[in-house]
Amino acid sequence: MTQATGALPGHGTDQVLAPPATRRSARLVARSLFALTKPRIIELLLVTTLPTMLLARRGVPSPWLMLATLTGGALAAGSANTLNCFIDRDIDKLMRRTSRRPLAASGAKAVIRPAEALVSGIVLGAASTALLGLLVNWLAAALADGAILFYVFVYTLGLKRRTASNIVIGGAAGCFPVLVGWAAVTGRVSLAAIVLFSVIFFWTPPHFWALAMRFRDDYAAAGVPMLPVVAPAAVVTRKIVFYSYAMVAATLALAPYAGWLYGCCAAATIA
């Protein structure tokens, strides 16, 4: 298999000579496509899915149900992350923390083509839908699809490069795994699942803004209006504290559904 690169779309170069064709190994291509799924983020999403299933069942669900749900959830997250990398490949080149992503490489260092990443993201999403729909239930499949669409179209395409509220609204995509887990066990979405959703929703902004303060220069270089780029540190800090308090309130609101032991542990941790 060979690869050649030319001018990047929209960069206005008159002519770029393609480097000599280089052979790509299937293993290297597979590793690059896997890297685009952001495995470490997938782990965090699955960590929220499994406890939700345990709470919804008030016990241990079927091992096969857990395996199917976690596998389908991983495929959905991998799809969303791959499509995110496909869309953001232009700004990933500009930020140090993302410059090593496979689609950020160019010339002879490029292992995969953007079109290959796009196809991979779509295939992963389709596989997630089929697996969850056929082996779990179609509500879980629809919620997983909703997470993909929300992350790609609302956050990545709609908000990320336009508003400092990007992570507040767009962060909702990372809350969907608890809904998927709850629906997988019960076949519906109850108030307890919404409370779990809100815990992660309010946790996301302070978590992400703290990281964004560290990588402020990266986002500024890429023209991404993350809050630490467009607001003073004091403003960011106040918002982090506000959302942290909201997260604590949501955590305590879960106590009626999670039981007295959880409530005591949550209150003791906060205290």
XYZ file of N, CA and C in Angstrom:
813
model
N 0.858 -1.183 0.000
C 0.000 0.000 0.000
C 0.890 1.227 0.000
N 0.555 2.228 -0.792
C 1.401 3.409 -0.900
C 0.633 4.638 -0.481
N 1.398 5.689 -0.214
C 0.786 6.943 0.202
C 1.564 8.092 -0.383
N 0.861 9.073 -0.902
C 1.495 10.289 -1.374
C 0.681 11.451 -0.856
N 1.351 12.558 -0.591
C 0.639 13.716 -0.064
C 0.849 14.893 -0.977
N -0.153 15.765 -1.035
C -0.041 16.964 -1.838
C -0.343 18.169 -0.996
N -0.856 19.216 -1.625
C -1.160 20.438 -0.896
C -2.348 20.217 0.003
N -2.291 20.847 1.177
C -3.417 20.771 2.100
C -4.530 21.670 1.581
N -5.799 21.225 1.649
C -6.908 22.033 1.169
C -6.952 23.382 1.868
N -7.148 24.410 1.059
C -7.346 25.730 1.648
C -6.076 26.445 2.035
N -4.879 25.837 1.799
C -3.645 26.510 2.202
C -3.071 27.380 1.096
N -3.650 27.305 -0.100
C -3.301 28.253 -1.138
C -1.913 28.101 -1.732
N -1.254 26.967 -1.596
C 0.053 26.777 -2.201
C -0.119 26.495 -3.674
N 0.811 26.993 -4.486
C 0.723 26.792 -5.932
C 1.003 25.352 -6.313
N 2.032 24.768 -5.709
C 2.379 23.403 -6.067
C 3.209 22.788 -4.955
N 2.865 21.597 -4.572
C 3.640 20.847 -3.602
C 3.963 19.505 -4.211
N 5.225 19.222 -4.319
C 5.634 17.947 -4.903
C 5.450 16.844 -3.897
N 4.808 15.782 -4.309
C 4.581 14.644 -3.419
C 5.887 13.913 -3.193
N 6.155 13.477 -1.961
C 7.364 12.720 -1.684
C 7.270 11.343 -2.319
N 8.368 10.661 -2.440
C 8.332 9.326 -3.010
C 7.379 8.437 -2.221
N 6.680 7.571 -2.927
C 5.736 6.670 -2.278
C 6.452 5.781 -1.278
N 5.819 5.588 -0.139
C 6.407 4.751 0.895
C 5.442 3.631 1.230
N 5.975 2.504 1.616
C 5.158 1.353 1.942
C 4.683 1.456 3.386
N 3.414 1.165 3.589
C 2.828 1.208 4.927
C 2.468 -0.203 5.345
N 2.836 -0.557 6.555
C 2.467 -1.875 7.054
C 1.052 -1.829 7.612
N 0.329 -2.927 7.493
C -1.033 -3.002 8.014
C -1.031 -2.791 9.522
N 0.001 -3.298 10.187
C 0.082 -3.152 11.637
C 0.212 -1.689 12.035
N 1.019 -0.920 11.311
C 1.212 0.490 11.631
C -0.062 1.287 11.373
N -0.755 0.956 10.290
C -2.017 1.630 9.990
C -3.042 1.333 11.086
N -3.111 0.061 11.486
C -4.063 -0.328 12.535
C -3.745 0.387 13.846
N -2.458 0.485 14.196
C -2.068 1.173 15.427
C -2.446 2.646 15.368
N -2.294 3.249 14.196
C -2.626 4.664 14.042
C -4.124 4.891 14.149
N -4.906 4.027 13.529
C -6.358 4.144 13.626
C -6.821 3.934 15.063
N -6.174 2.999 15.758
C -6.516 2.764 17.163
C -6.191 3.989 18.007
N -5.066 4.640 17.731
C -4.676 5.834 18.482
C -5.703 6.950 18.318
N -6.339 7.029 17.144
C -7.338 8.064 16.902
C -8.578 7.891 17.772
N -8.800 6.685 18.284
C -9.969 6.454 19.136
C -9.776 7.013 20.541
N -8.569 7.455 20.878
C -8.234 7.994 22.201
C -8.573 6.979 23.299
N -7.847 5.876 23.343
C -8.162 4.784 24.289
C -8.247 5.221 25.745
N -7.421 6.175 26.152
C -7.437 6.591 27.563
C -8.749 7.287 27.919
N -9.328 8.001 26.960
C -10.625 8.627 27.207
C -11.725 7.571 27.259
N -11.612 6.568 26.391
C -12.595 5.483 26.391
C -12.627 4.807 27.753
N -11.465 4.606 28.356
C -11.406 3.981 29.679
C -12.226 4.769 30.693
N -12.114 6.094 30.660
C -12.853 6.923 31.603
C -14.363 6.805 31.381
N -14.770 6.724 30.130
C -16.193 6.604 29.835
C -16.746 5.259 30.308
N -15.968 4.210 30.142
C -16.419 2.889 30.573
C -16.458 2.788 32.095
N -15.589 3.546 32.756
C -15.581 3.556 34.219
C -16.899 4.111 34.760
N -17.542 4.993 34.018
C -18.840 5.511 34.458
C -19.990 4.594 34.052
N -19.799 3.815 33.004
C -20.874 2.942 32.515
C -21.118 1.764 33.445
N -20.052 1.101 33.863
C -20.201 -0.119 34.652
C -20.856 0.119 36.014
N -20.411 1.092 36.809
C -21.097 1.334 38.087
C -22.571 1.699 37.906
N -22.875 2.393 36.821
C -24.272 2.726 36.539
C -25.102 1.471 36.331
N -24.546 0.497 35.629
C -25.250 -0.763 35.408
C -25.480 -1.501 36.725
N -24.490 -1.462 37.602
C -24.624 -2.110 38.904
C -25.715 -1.442 39.740
N -25.743 -0.101 39.695
C -26.753 0.628 40.447
C -28.150 0.374 39.873
N -28.257 0.366 38.559
C -29.556 0.149 37.924
C -30.104 -1.241 38.237
N -29.227 -2.229 38.302
C -29.638 -3.600 38.600
C -29.807 -3.836 40.089
N -29.219 -2.970 40.913
C -29.136 -3.201 42.355
C -28.448 -4.534 42.626
N -27.441 -4.781 41.822
C -26.699 -6.030 41.909
C -25.808 -6.139 40.685
N -25.453 -7.357 40.341
C -24.558 -7.582 39.201
C -25.383 -8.047 38.006
N -25.377 -7.292 36.909
C -26.103 -7.728 35.713
C -25.448 -8.955 35.085
N -26.077 -9.491 34.086
C -25.511 -10.615 33.351
C -24.143 -10.247 32.792
N -23.145 -11.137 32.931
C -21.825 -10.849 32.360
C -21.882 -10.555 30.864
N -22.750 -11.263 30.155
C -22.869 -11.031 28.711
C -23.444 -9.658 28.423
N -24.401 -9.209 29.254
C -24.965 -7.875 29.072
C -23.909 -6.811 29.342
N -23.125 -7.002 30.392
C -22.062 -6.041 30.686
C -21.038 -6.002 29.567
N -20.649 -7.183 29.068
C -19.651 -7.236 27.998
C -20.164 -6.553 26.736
N -21.417 -6.843 26.364
C -21.978 -6.241 25.153
C -22.106 -4.729 25.295
N -22.545 -4.289 26.470
C -22.728 -2.849 26.684
C -21.399 -2.108 26.684
N -20.424 -2.657 27.371
C -19.112 -2.002 27.428
C -18.429 -2.019 26.063
N -18.574 -3.112 25.331
C -17.977 -3.181 24.000
C -18.645 -2.186 23.062
N -19.981 -2.164 23.096
C -20.694 -1.200 22.258
C -20.375 0.232 22.635
N -20.263 0.487 23.928
C -19.905 1.830 24.370
C -18.508 2.231 23.934
N -17.583 1.271 23.988
C -16.213 1.556 23.548
C -16.173 1.865 22.054
N -16.940 1.131 21.277
C -16.997 1.386 19.831
C -17.592 2.763 19.540
N -18.643 3.125 20.280
C -19.261 4.438 20.079
C -18.291 5.559 20.427
N -17.607 5.417 21.562
C -16.636 6.437 21.961
C -15.488 6.516 20.962
N -15.032 5.353 20.493
C -13.965 5.336 19.494
C -14.387 6.011 18.209
N -15.641 5.816 17.830
C -16.170 6.477 16.640
C -16.167 7.989 16.804
N -16.709 8.466 17.913
C -16.776 9.912 18.155
C -15.383 10.534 18.206
N -14.459 9.870 18.884
C -13.104 10.409 19.009
C -12.372 10.422 17.673
N -12.573 9.378 16.877
C -11.930 9.322 15.559
C -12.456 10.440 14.659
N -13.763 10.637 14.660
C -14.349 11.701 13.840
C -13.910 13.076 14.337
N -13.741 13.213 15.649
C -13.221 14.459 16.212
C -11.807 14.732 15.700
N -10.967 13.700 15.695
C -9.601 13.863 15.188
C -9.597 14.190 13.699
N -10.521 13.602 12.950
C -10.631 13.889 11.516
C -10.968 15.361 11.289
N -11.928 15.872 12.041
C -12.358 17.258 11.867
C -11.302 18.242 12.354
N -10.642 17.917 13.463
C -9.701 18.842 14.097
C -8.251 18.649 13.651
N -8.041 17.918 12.574
C -6.657 17.624 12.172
C -5.866 18.875 11.834
N -6.566 19.946 11.420
C -5.847 21.175 11.090
C -5.304 21.868 12.331
N -6.104 21.929 13.395
C -5.617 22.603 14.597
C -4.764 21.673 15.454
N -4.924 20.367 15.298
C -4.065 19.436 16.043
C -2.604 19.628 15.671
N -2.350 20.055 14.435
C -0.979 20.299 14.000
C -0.353 21.473 14.746
N -1.193 22.370 15.252
C -0.711 23.616 15.841
C -0.485 23.531 17.344
N -0.983 22.472 17.976
C -0.871 22.358 19.427
C 0.118 21.257 19.806
N 1.006 21.573 20.725
C 2.039 20.606 21.099
C 1.448 19.314 21.650
N 0.400 19.433 22.450
C -0.146 18.239 23.102
C -0.865 17.314 22.128
N -1.245 17.827 20.950
C -1.943 16.994 19.965
C -1.146 16.793 18.682
N 0.032 17.368 18.619
C 0.797 17.333 17.369
C 1.295 15.939 16.998
N 1.240 14.992 17.936
C 1.694 13.637 17.654
C 0.549 12.712 17.246
N -0.660 13.235 17.184
C -1.771 12.411 16.710
C -1.548 12.029 15.255
N -1.986 10.847 14.861
C -1.687 10.354 13.510
C -2.073 11.300 12.384
N -3.221 11.948 12.472
C -3.649 12.828 11.385
C -2.953 14.184 11.422
N -2.209 14.470 12.491
C -1.461 15.729 12.562
C -0.144 15.628 11.809
N 0.294 14.411 11.523
C 1.544 14.211 10.792
C 1.334 14.532 9.320
N 2.384 14.939 8.662
C 2.290 15.273 7.239
C 3.519 14.758 6.507
N 3.426 14.773 5.195
C 4.553 14.330 4.374
C 4.865 12.863 4.578
N 6.146 12.554 4.643
C 6.580 11.162 4.774
C 6.210 10.563 6.126
N 5.919 11.413 7.120
C 5.579 10.911 8.449
C 4.118 10.478 8.557
N 3.312 10.859 7.573
C 1.895 10.519 7.615
C 1.695 9.030 7.374
N 0.985 8.385 8.276
C 0.748 6.945 8.169
C -0.610 6.659 7.558
N -1.613 7.428 7.934
C -2.959 7.202 7.421
C -3.487 8.463 6.744
N -4.421 8.274 5.846
C -5.041 9.373 5.131
C -6.305 9.812 5.866
N -6.691 11.084 5.747
C -7.916 11.546 6.387
C -9.138 10.717 6.001
N -9.242 10.338 4.740
C -10.398 9.555 4.293
C -10.469 8.215 5.020
N -9.307 7.625 5.301
C -9.287 6.354 6.023
C -9.789 6.529 7.453
N -9.418 7.644 8.070
C -9.901 7.929 9.431
C -11.405 8.155 9.428
N -11.902 8.874 8.429
C -13.335 9.135 8.333
C -14.112 7.824 8.199
N -13.651 6.957 7.314
C -14.324 5.664 7.130
C -14.269 4.848 8.419
N -13.115 4.862 9.086
C -12.968 4.113 10.325
C -13.954 4.604 11.378
N -14.097 5.936 11.514
C -15.026 6.488 12.484
C -16.463 6.092 12.198
N -16.846 6.107 10.931
C -18.209 5.733 10.550
C -18.456 4.250 10.796
N -17.482 3.422 10.450
C -17.622 1.976 10.645
C -17.748 1.639 12.132
N -16.940 2.286 12.966
C -17.027 2.050 14.409
C -18.404 2.429 14.944
N -18.947 3.546 14.468
C -20.267 3.965 14.906
C -21.342 2.980 14.476
N -21.245 2.508 13.242
C -22.222 1.533 12.751
C -22.127 0.226 13.530
N -20.908 -0.194 13.833
C -20.720 -1.428 14.599
C -21.298 -1.288 15.998
N -21.119 -0.114 16.609
C -21.680 0.129 17.932
C -23.196 0.046 17.906
N -23.802 0.676 16.912
C -25.263 0.664 16.795
C -25.789 -0.759 16.653
N -25.170 -1.517 15.765
C -25.620 -2.888 15.524
C -25.448 -3.755 16.764
N -24.294 -3.646 17.410
C -24.033 -4.486 18.575
C -24.984 -4.165 19.720
N -25.126 -2.878 20.040
C -26.006 -2.502 21.139
C -27.466 -2.798 20.810
N -27.862 -2.510 19.581
C -29.245 -2.726 19.211
C -29.645 -4.190 19.218
N -28.768 -5.054 18.719
C -29.091 -6.479 18.585
C -28.854 -7.264 19.869
N -27.841 -6.880 20.649
C -27.481 -7.659 21.827
C -27.918 -7.020 23.148
N -28.228 -5.731 23.133
C -28.643 -5.048 24.370
C -30.091 -4.587 24.195
N -30.289 -3.398 23.703
C -31.615 -2.930 23.295
C -31.431 -1.678 22.439
N -32.488 -1.324 21.719
C -32.349 -0.233 20.757
C -32.341 1.136 21.419
N -32.838 1.242 22.639
C -32.722 2.514 23.355
C -31.262 2.801 23.681
N -30.551 1.791 24.168
C -29.122 1.967 24.441
C -28.372 2.332 23.173
N -28.742 1.688 22.062
C -28.092 1.989 20.784
C -28.373 3.429 20.357
N -29.620 3.873 20.516
C -29.978 5.238 20.128
C -29.249 6.270 20.985
N -29.098 5.985 22.271
C -28.380 6.912 23.156
C -26.904 6.990 22.788
N -26.318 5.854 22.430
C -24.917 5.853 22.000
C -24.759 6.643 20.707
N -25.711 6.480 19.789
C -25.672 7.264 18.554
C -25.828 8.755 18.859
N -26.700 9.064 19.818
C -26.876 10.456 20.204
C -25.602 11.071 20.743
N -24.828 10.276 21.496
C -23.556 10.766 22.030
C -22.579 11.076 20.899
N -22.517 10.183 19.908
C -21.621 10.407 18.764
C -22.014 11.683 18.030
N -23.289 11.808 17.699
C -23.762 12.962 16.941
C -23.566 14.261 17.718
N -23.822 14.219 19.026
C -23.659 15.412 19.853
C -22.196 15.840 19.888
N -21.296 14.891 20.076
C -19.870 15.214 20.174
C -19.331 15.763 18.850
N -19.780 15.175 17.752
C -19.258 15.574 16.447
C -19.883 16.881 15.971
N -21.214 16.937 15.983
C -21.883 18.082 15.361
C -22.092 19.258 16.318
N -22.443 18.986 17.559
C -22.687 20.088 18.492
C -21.374 20.638 19.048
N -20.522 19.737 19.581
C -19.281 20.212 20.195
C -18.202 20.537 19.162
N -17.784 19.513 18.390
C -16.629 19.705 17.514
C -16.900 20.711 16.407
N -18.004 20.561 15.698
C -18.304 21.443 14.569
C -19.007 22.730 14.998
N -19.860 22.650 16.015
C -20.670 23.805 16.347
C -20.101 24.757 17.377
N -19.469 24.220 18.430
C -19.115 25.056 19.574
C -17.618 25.274 19.780
N -16.832 24.280 19.533
C -15.432 24.291 19.970
C -14.670 25.518 19.515
N -14.838 25.922 18.272
C -14.058 27.038 17.735
C -14.809 28.360 17.771
N -16.002 28.371 18.396
C -16.838 29.560 18.334
C -17.114 30.220 19.682
N -17.104 29.463 20.766
C -17.533 30.042 22.044
C -16.763 29.452 23.212
N -16.593 30.261 24.234
C -15.918 29.801 25.445
C -16.790 28.856 26.250
N -18.066 28.772 25.888
C -18.976 27.833 26.554
C -18.921 26.456 25.909
N -17.943 26.247 25.038
C -17.868 24.996 24.278
C -17.878 23.765 25.176
N -17.057 23.760 26.191
C -16.921 22.552 27.008
C -18.087 22.406 27.980
N -18.768 23.511 28.309
C -19.920 23.425 29.217
C -21.051 22.660 28.540
N -21.382 23.070 27.323
C -22.464 22.416 26.584
C -21.969 21.120 25.948
N -20.831 21.209 25.272
C -20.315 20.044 24.566
C -19.929 18.904 25.472
N -19.602 19.233 26.738
C -19.222 18.185 27.677
C -20.331 17.197 27.964
N -21.566 17.552 27.596
C -22.689 16.637 27.801
C -22.490 15.326 27.052
N -21.713 15.365 25.972
C -21.470 14.135 25.211
C -20.814 13.068 26.081
N -19.956 13.486 26.993
C -19.278 12.542 27.867
C -20.147 12.004 28.982
N -21.371 12.537 29.103
C -22.298 12.068 30.139
C -23.202 10.944 29.644
N -23.262 10.748 28.336
C -24.172 9.766 27.765
C -23.901 8.323 28.202
N -22.660 7.948 28.495
C -22.432 6.554 28.890
C -23.269 6.096 30.084
N -23.559 6.989 31.020
C -24.392 6.568 32.159
C -25.821 6.294 31.705
N -26.293 7.062 30.730
C -27.631 6.806 30.186
C -27.664 5.488 29.430
N -26.595 5.228 28.685
C -26.501 3.959 27.950
C -26.493 2.783 28.920
N -25.695 2.893 29.977
C -25.616 1.817 30.961
C -26.936 1.578 31.655
N -27.625 2.657 32.013
C -28.913 2.514 32.697
C -29.950 1.891 31.763
N -29.994 2.387 30.533
C -30.948 1.857 29.561
C -30.664 0.397 29.230
N -29.390 0.027 29.228
C -29.024 -1.358 28.922
C -29.620 -2.316 29.938
N -29.691 -1.896 31.194
C -30.183 -2.770 32.266
C -31.698 -2.689 32.415
N -32.249 -1.477 32.326
C -33.665 -1.286 32.640
C -34.557 -1.107 31.420
N -33.965 -0.776 30.273
C -34.756 -0.522 29.079
C -35.396 0.847 29.061
N -34.999 1.714 29.980
C -35.546 3.068 30.024
C -34.521 3.994 30.678
N -34.825 5.275 30.712
C -33.985 6.268 31.383
C -34.802 6.869 32.515
N -34.358 6.675 33.745
C -35.112 7.153 34.906
C -34.461 8.413 35.480
N -35.093 8.966 36.516
C -34.571 10.169 37.161
C -33.187 9.928 37.758
N -32.953 8.738 38.284
C -31.640 8.430 38.855
C -30.549 8.531 37.795
N -30.859 8.088 36.584
C -29.882 8.188 35.496
C -29.607 9.642 35.146
N -30.634 10.490 35.218
C -30.458 11.914 34.938
C -29.567 12.564 35.996
N -29.737 12.146 37.250
C -28.882 12.673 38.319
C -27.432 12.277 38.083
N -27.210 11.012 37.709
C -25.856 10.571 37.371
C -25.296 11.388 36.214
N -26.124 11.629 35.221
C -25.737 12.469 34.083
C -25.270 13.843 34.574
N -26.030 14.431 35.507
C -25.702 15.780 35.996
C -24.403 15.802 36.790
N -24.104 14.719 37.500
C -22.835 14.664 38.244
C -21.661 14.827 37.285
N -21.677 14.063 36.205
C -20.578 14.137 35.227
C -20.625 15.458 34.472
N -21.835 15.946 34.193
C -21.984 17.207 33.466
C -21.318 18.354 34.219
N -21.557 18.435 35.536
C -20.973 19.522 36.318
C -19.502 19.271 36.651
N -19.061 18.018 36.594
C -17.650 17.705 36.834
C -16.778 18.113 35.653
N -17.328 18.025 34.450
C -16.515 18.219 33.241
C -15.888 19.605 33.131
N -16.645 20.713 33.273
C -16.010 22.029 33.102
C -14.834 22.302 34.045
N -14.979 22.109 35.373
C -13.814 22.403 36.227
C -12.629 21.498 35.928
N -12.909 20.238 35.596
C -11.829 19.315 35.240
C -11.107 19.803 33.990
N -11.874 20.154 32.974
C -11.264 20.525 31.695
C -10.617 21.898 31.750
N -11.250 22.837 32.440
C -10.674 24.177 32.518
C -9.340 24.167 33.259
N -9.212 23.318 34.258
C -7.931 23.216 34.956
C -6.834 22.747 33.994
N -7.168 21.769 33.151
C -6.205 21.319 32.143
C -5.950 22.412 31.100
N -7.023 23.093 30.706
C -6.880 24.129 29.685
C -6.027 25.291 30.169
N -6.013 25.557 31.473
C -5.143 26.605 31.997
C -3.681 26.229 31.779
N -3.398 24.941 31.922
C -2.026 24.480 31.702
C -1.647 24.579 30.229
N -2.609 24.285 29.338
C -2.322 24.277 27.906
C -2.900 25.514 27.212
N -2.979 26.604 27.940
C -3.571 27.821 27.399
C -2.888 28.272 26.119
N -1.577 28.234 26.089
C -0.843 28.700 24.912
C -1.149 27.839 23.689
N -1.343 26.555 23.912
C -1.698 25.659 22.809
C -3.024 26.080 22.175
N -4.031 26.269 23.019
C -5.343 26.641 22.490
C -5.307 28.020 21.844
N -4.538 28.930 22.419
C -4.421 30.260 21.836
C -3.773 30.191 20.458
N -2.750 29.358 20.315
C -2.068 29.218 19.028
C -2.992 28.657 17.958
N -3.922 27.795 18.374
C -4.847 27.175 17.427
C -6.110 28.004 17.224
N -6.244 29.093 17.968
C -7.420 29.942 17.828
C -8.681 29.337 18.412
N -8.531 28.464 19.415
C -9.677 27.836 20.064
C -10.003 28.636 21.326
N -11.216 29.188 21.422
C -11.544 30.095 22.541
C -11.919 29.382 23.837
N -11.053 28.489 24.297
C -11.294 27.894 25.607
C -11.292 29.011 26.657
N -12.045 28.832 27.717
C -12.222 29.898 28.701
C -10.903 30.485 29.198
N -9.881 29.674 29.526
C -8.625 30.274 29.988
C -7.919 31.133 28.930
N -8.301 30.987 27.663
C -7.707 31.810 26.609
C -8.355 33.177 26.558
N -9.659 33.245 26.801
C -10.402 34.490 26.603
C -10.761 35.192 27.908
N -10.467 34.580 29.048
C -10.830 35.191 30.332
C -9.638 35.155 31.277
N -9.562 36.114 32.216
C -8.472 36.118 33.204
C -8.546 34.884 34.100
N -7.409 34.549 34.683
C -7.331 33.368 35.548
C -8.307 33.459 36.714
N -8.523 34.657 37.225
C -9.446 34.819 38.361
C -10.872 34.444 37.968
N -11.274 34.804 36.756
C -12.619 34.456 36.273
C -12.742 32.954 36.095
N -11.717 32.347 35.519
C -11.724 30.899 35.320
C -11.825 30.185 36.667
N -11.071 30.666 37.630
C -11.076 30.054 38.955
C -12.452 30.132 39.602
N -13.105 31.282 39.488
C -14.449 31.426 40.064
C -15.430 30.456 39.412
N -15.333 30.304 38.112
C -16.231 29.380 37.419
C -15.938 27.933 37.802
N -14.668 27.616 37.989
C -14.312 26.271 38.435
C -14.933 25.974 39.794
N -14.860 26.952 40.698
C -15.440 26.771 42.025
C -16.957 26.616 41.934
N -17.605 27.435 41.106
C -19.062 27.370 40.956
C -19.502 25.994 40.464
N -18.875 25.505 39.411
C -19.270 24.207 38.864
C -18.894 23.067 39.810
N -17.857 23.271 40.597
C -17.490 22.247 41.583
C -18.568 22.125 42.650
N -19.104 23.262 43.098
C -20.201 23.229 44.075
C -21.444 22.574 43.467
N -21.705 22.880 42.204
C -22.850 22.261 41.534
C -22.664 20.750 41.430
N -21.434 20.334 41.173
C -21.145 18.896 41.108
C -21.368 18.242 42.470
N -20.948 18.910 43.526
C -21.154 18.375 44.879
C -22.646 18.218 45.169
N -23.434 19.220 44.795
C -24.880 19.146 45.013
C -25.483 17.969 44.252
N -25.038 17.780 43.014
C -25.547 16.657 42.222
C -25.127 15.330 42.835
N -23.922 15.279 43.372
C -23.441 14.063 44.021
C -24.306 13.692 45.212
N -24.663 14.680 46.023
C -25.514 14.426 47.179
C -26.947 14.086 46.768
N -27.385 14.653 45.632
C -28.733 14.367 45.153
C -28.892 12.909 44.733
N -27.777 12.239 44.509
C -27.827 10.821 44.117
C -28.072 9.910 45.315
N -27.884 10.424 46.521
C -27.976 9.584 47.720
C -29.297 8.828 47.857
N -30.454 9.427 47.570
C -31.698 8.665 47.703
C -31.775 7.436 46.806
N -31.027 7.454 45.715
C -31.061 6.332 44.777
C -29.934 5.335 45.044
N -28.816 5.838 45.575
C -27.648 4.973 45.773
C -27.610 4.344 47.157
N -28.392 4.857 48.104
C -28.448 4.240 49.428
C -27.702 5.026 50.493
N -27.943 4.620 51.747
C -27.380 5.360 52.874
C -25.870 5.263 52.959
N -25.309 4.102 52.569
C -23.857 3.951 52.647
C -23.170 4.916 51.691
N -23.698 4.999 50.478
C -23.159 5.968 49.516
C -23.295 7.384 50.057
N -24.489 7.713 50.598
C -24.716 9.056 51.106
C -23.738 9.424 52.204
N -23.485 8.502 53.108
C -22.527 8.762 54.203
C -21.121 8.970 53.662
N -20.728 8.111 52.730
C -19.369 8.220 52.145
C -19.221 9.525 51.367
N -20.255 9.887 50.603
C -20.200 11.122 49.826
C -20.109 12.325 50.756
N -20.933 12.349 51.794
C -20.909 13.478 52.735
C -19.579 13.558 53.463
N -19.019 12.393 53.864
C -17.735 12.388 54.557
C -16.611 12.875 53.658
N -16.672 12.485 52.367
C -15.639 12.918 51.425
C -15.683 14.414 51.225
N -16.888 14.949 51.104
C -17.042 16.383 50.906
C -16.606 17.164 52.137
N -16.962 16.621 53.314
C -16.588 17.285 54.551
C -15.081 17.293 54.738
